[in-house]
Short mmCIF file of N, CA and C in Angstrom, two decimals:
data_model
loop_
_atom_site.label_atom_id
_atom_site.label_comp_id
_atom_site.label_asym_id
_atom_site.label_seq_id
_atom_site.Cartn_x
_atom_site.Cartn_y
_atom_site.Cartn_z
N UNK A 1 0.82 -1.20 0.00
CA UNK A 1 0.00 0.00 0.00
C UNK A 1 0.86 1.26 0.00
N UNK A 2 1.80 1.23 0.65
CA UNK A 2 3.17 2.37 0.56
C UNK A 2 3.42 3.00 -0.79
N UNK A 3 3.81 2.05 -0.98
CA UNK A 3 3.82 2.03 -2.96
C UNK A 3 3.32 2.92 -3.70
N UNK A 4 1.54 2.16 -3.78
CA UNK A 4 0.29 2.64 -4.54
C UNK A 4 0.59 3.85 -3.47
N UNK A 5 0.40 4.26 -2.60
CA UNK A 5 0.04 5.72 -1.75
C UNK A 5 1.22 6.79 -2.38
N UNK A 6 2.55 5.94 -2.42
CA UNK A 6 3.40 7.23 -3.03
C UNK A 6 3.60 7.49 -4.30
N UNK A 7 2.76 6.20 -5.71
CA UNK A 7 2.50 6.63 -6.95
C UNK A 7 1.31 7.43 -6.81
N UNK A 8 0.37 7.35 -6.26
CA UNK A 8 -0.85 8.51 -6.31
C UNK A 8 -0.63 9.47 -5.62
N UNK A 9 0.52 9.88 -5.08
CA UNK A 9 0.85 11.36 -4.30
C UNK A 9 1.59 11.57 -5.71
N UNK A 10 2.36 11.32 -6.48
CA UNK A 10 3.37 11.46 -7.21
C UNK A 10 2.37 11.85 -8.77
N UNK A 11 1.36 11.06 -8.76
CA UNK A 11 -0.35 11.33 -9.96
C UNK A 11 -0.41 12.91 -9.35
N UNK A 12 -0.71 13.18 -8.34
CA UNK A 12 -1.28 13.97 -8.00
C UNK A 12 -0.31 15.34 -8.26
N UNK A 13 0.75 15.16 -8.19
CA UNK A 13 1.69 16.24 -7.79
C UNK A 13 1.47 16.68 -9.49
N UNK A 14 1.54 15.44 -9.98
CA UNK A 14 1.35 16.26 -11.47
C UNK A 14 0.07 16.61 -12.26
N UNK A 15 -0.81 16.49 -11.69
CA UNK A 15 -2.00 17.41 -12.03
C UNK A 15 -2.52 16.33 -12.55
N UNK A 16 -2.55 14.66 -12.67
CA UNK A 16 -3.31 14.07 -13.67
C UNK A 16 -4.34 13.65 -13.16
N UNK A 17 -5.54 13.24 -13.39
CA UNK A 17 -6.54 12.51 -13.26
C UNK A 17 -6.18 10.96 -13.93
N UNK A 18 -6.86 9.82 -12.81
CA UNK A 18 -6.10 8.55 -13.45
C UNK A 18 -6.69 8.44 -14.68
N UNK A 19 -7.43 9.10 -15.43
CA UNK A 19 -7.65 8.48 -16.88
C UNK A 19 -6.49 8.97 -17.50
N UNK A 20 -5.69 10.00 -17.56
CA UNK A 20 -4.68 10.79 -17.39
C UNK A 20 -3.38 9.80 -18.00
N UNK A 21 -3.32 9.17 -16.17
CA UNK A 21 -2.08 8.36 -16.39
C UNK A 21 -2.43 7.17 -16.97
N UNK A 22 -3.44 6.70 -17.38
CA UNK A 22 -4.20 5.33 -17.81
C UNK A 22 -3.42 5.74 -19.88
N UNK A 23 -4.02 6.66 -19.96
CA UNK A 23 -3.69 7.16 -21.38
C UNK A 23 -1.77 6.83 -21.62
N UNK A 24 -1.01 7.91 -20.22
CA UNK A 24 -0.01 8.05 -20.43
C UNK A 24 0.65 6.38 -20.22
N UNK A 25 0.15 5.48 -19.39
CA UNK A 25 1.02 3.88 -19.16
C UNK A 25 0.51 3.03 -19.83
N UNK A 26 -0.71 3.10 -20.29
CA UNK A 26 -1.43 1.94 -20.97
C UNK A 26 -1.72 1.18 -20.37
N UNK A 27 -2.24 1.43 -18.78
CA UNK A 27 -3.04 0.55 -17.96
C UNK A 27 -3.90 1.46 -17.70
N UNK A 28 -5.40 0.50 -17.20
CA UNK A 28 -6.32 0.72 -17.84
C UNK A 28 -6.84 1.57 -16.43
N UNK A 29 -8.14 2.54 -16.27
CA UNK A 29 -7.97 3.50 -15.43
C UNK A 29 -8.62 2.75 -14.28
N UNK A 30 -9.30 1.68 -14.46
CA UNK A 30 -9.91 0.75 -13.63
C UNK A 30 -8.46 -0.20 -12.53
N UNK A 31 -7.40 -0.24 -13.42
CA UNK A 31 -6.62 -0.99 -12.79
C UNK A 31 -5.74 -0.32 -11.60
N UNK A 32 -5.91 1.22 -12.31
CA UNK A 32 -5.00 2.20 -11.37
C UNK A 32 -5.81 2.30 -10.28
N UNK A 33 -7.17 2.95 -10.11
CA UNK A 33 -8.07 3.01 -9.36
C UNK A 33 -7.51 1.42 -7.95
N UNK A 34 -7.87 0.15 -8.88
CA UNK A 34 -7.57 -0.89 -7.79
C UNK A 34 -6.33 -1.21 -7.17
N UNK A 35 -5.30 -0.54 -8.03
CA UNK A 35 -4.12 -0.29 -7.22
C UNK A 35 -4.03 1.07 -6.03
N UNK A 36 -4.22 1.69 -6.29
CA UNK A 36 -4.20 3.51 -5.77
C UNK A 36 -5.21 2.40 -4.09
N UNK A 37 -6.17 2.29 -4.82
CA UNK A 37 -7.13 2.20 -2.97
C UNK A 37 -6.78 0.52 -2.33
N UNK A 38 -6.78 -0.38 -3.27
CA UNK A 38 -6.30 -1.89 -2.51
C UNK A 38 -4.62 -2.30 -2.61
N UNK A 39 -4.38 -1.81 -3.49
CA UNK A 39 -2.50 -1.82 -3.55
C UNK A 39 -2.51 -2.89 -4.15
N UNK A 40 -3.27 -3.46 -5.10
CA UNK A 40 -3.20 -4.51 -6.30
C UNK A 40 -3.29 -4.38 -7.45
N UNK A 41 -2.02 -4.97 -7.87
CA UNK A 41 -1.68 -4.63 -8.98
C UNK A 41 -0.20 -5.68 -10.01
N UNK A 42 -0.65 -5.97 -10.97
CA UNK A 42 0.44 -6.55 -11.28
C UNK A 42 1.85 -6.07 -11.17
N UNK A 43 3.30 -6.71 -11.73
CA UNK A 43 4.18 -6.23 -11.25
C UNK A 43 4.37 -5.22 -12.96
N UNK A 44 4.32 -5.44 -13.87
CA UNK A 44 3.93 -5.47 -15.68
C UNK A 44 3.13 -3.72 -15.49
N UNK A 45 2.44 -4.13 -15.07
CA UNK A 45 1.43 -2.40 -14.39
C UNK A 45 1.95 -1.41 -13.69
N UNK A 46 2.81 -1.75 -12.38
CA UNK A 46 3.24 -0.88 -11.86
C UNK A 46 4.80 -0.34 -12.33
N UNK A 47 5.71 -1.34 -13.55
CA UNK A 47 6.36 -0.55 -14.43
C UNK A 47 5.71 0.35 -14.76
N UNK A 48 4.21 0.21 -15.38
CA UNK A 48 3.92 0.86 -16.71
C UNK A 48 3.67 2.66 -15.92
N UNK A 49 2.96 1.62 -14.87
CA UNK A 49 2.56 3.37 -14.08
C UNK A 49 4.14 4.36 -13.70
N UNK A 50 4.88 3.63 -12.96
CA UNK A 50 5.82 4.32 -12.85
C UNK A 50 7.25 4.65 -13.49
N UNK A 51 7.14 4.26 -15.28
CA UNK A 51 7.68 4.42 -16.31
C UNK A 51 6.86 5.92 -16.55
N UNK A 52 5.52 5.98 -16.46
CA UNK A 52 4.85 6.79 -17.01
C UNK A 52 4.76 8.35 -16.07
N UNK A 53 5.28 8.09 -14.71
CA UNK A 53 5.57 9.13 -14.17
C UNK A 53 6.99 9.63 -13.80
N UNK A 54 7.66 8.99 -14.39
CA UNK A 54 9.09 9.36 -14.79
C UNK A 54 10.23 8.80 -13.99
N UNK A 55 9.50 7.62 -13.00
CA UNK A 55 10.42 7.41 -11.99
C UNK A 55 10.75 5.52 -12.11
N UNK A 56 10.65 5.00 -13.34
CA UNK A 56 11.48 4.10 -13.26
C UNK A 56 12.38 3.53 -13.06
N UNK A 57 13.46 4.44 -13.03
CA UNK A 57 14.56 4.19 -12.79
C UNK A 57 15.06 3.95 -11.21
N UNK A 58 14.03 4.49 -9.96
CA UNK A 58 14.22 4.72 -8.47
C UNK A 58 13.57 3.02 -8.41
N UNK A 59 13.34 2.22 -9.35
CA UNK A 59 12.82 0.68 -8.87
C UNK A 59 14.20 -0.29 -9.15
N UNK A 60 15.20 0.23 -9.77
CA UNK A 60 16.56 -0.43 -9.99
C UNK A 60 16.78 -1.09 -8.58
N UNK A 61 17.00 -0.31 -7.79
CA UNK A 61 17.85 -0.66 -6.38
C UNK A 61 16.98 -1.78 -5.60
N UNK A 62 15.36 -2.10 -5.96
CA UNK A 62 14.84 -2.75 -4.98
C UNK A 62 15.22 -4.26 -4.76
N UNK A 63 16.00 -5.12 -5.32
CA UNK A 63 16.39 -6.21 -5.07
C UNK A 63 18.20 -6.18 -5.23
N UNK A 64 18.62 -5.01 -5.06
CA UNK A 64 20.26 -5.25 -5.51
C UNK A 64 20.73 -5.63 -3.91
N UNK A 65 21.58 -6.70 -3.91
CA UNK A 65 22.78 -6.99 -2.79
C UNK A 65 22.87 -5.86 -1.67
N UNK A 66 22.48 -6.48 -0.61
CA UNK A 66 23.49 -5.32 0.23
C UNK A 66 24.43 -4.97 0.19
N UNK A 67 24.89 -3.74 0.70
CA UNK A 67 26.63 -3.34 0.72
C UNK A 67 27.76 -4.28 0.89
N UNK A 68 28.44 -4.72 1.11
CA UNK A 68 29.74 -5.55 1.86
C UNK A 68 29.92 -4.18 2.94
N UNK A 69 30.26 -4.85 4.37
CA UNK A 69 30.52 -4.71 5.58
C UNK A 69 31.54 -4.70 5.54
N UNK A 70 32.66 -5.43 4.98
CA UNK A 70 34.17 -4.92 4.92
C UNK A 70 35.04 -5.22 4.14
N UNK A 71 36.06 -4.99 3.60
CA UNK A 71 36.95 -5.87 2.46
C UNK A 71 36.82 -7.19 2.52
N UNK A 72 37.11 -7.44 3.59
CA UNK A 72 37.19 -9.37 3.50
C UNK A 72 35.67 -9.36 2.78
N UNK A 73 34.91 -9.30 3.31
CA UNK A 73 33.46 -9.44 2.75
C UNK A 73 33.08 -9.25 1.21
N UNK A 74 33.90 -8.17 0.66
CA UNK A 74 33.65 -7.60 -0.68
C UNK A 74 34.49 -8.50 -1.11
N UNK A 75 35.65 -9.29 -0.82
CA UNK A 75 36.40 -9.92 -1.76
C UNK A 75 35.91 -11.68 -1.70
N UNK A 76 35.30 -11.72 -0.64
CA UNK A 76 34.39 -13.00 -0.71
C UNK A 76 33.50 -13.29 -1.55
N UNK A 77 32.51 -11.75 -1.83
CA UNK A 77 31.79 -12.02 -2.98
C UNK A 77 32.65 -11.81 -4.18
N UNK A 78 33.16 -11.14 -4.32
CA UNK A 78 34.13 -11.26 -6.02
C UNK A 78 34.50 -12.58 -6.05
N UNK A 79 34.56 -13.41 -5.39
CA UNK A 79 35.67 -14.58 -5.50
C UNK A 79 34.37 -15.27 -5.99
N UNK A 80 33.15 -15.60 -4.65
CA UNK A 80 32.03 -16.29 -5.14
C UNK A 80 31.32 -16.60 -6.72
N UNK A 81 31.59 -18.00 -6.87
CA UNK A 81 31.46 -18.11 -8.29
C UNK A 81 29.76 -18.06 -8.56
N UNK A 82 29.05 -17.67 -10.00
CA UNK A 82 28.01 -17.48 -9.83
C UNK A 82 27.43 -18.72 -10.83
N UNK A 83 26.29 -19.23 -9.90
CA UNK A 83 26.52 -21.01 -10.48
C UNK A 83 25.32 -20.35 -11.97
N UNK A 84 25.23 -21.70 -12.77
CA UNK A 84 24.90 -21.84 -14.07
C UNK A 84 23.48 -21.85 -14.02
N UNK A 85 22.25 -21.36 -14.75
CA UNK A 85 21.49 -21.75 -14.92
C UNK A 85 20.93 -23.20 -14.84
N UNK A 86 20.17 -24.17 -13.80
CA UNK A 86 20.09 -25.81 -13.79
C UNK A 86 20.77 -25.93 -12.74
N UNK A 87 21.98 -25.54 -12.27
CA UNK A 87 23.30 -26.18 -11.47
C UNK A 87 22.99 -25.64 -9.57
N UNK A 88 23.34 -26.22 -9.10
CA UNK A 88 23.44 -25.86 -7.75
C UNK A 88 24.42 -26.19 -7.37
#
């Protein structure tokens, strides 16, 4: 719900009405509506919405690695081999 609450503060800041941003993402104004008040929404949709309000790029970081805590740590992961598609 965080989410949907800070893409519809972010609708709002820019003057649109969701048929608005429905036009500008190509999701449909019914879907924004059920995202904006229940926070459901595909993951395909909420690119589209927040491609369409200019902030795609602030969704990069949400699954990247934490920091390394210290050299040894950072050179543990460089070393860590990254297994194959199939392989464990």
């Amino acid at each position: 719900m965080q989410i949907a609450k800070r893409l519809k503060t972010l609708r709002l800041m820019e003057g649109w009405k969701r048929e608005t941003l429905a036009d500008r993402s190509g999701v449909t104004s019914a879907s924004i509506k059920r995202f904006e008040t229940k926070g459901e929404a595909s993951l395909l949709n909420v690119l589209k919405i927040a491609h369409a309000l200019g902030r795609l790029s602030d969704l990069q970081t949400i699954f990247a690695p934490p920091p390394a805590r210290s050299m040894t740590e950072l050179e543990q992961q460089a070393a860590k081999p990254v297994p194959k598609r199939g392989r464990r």
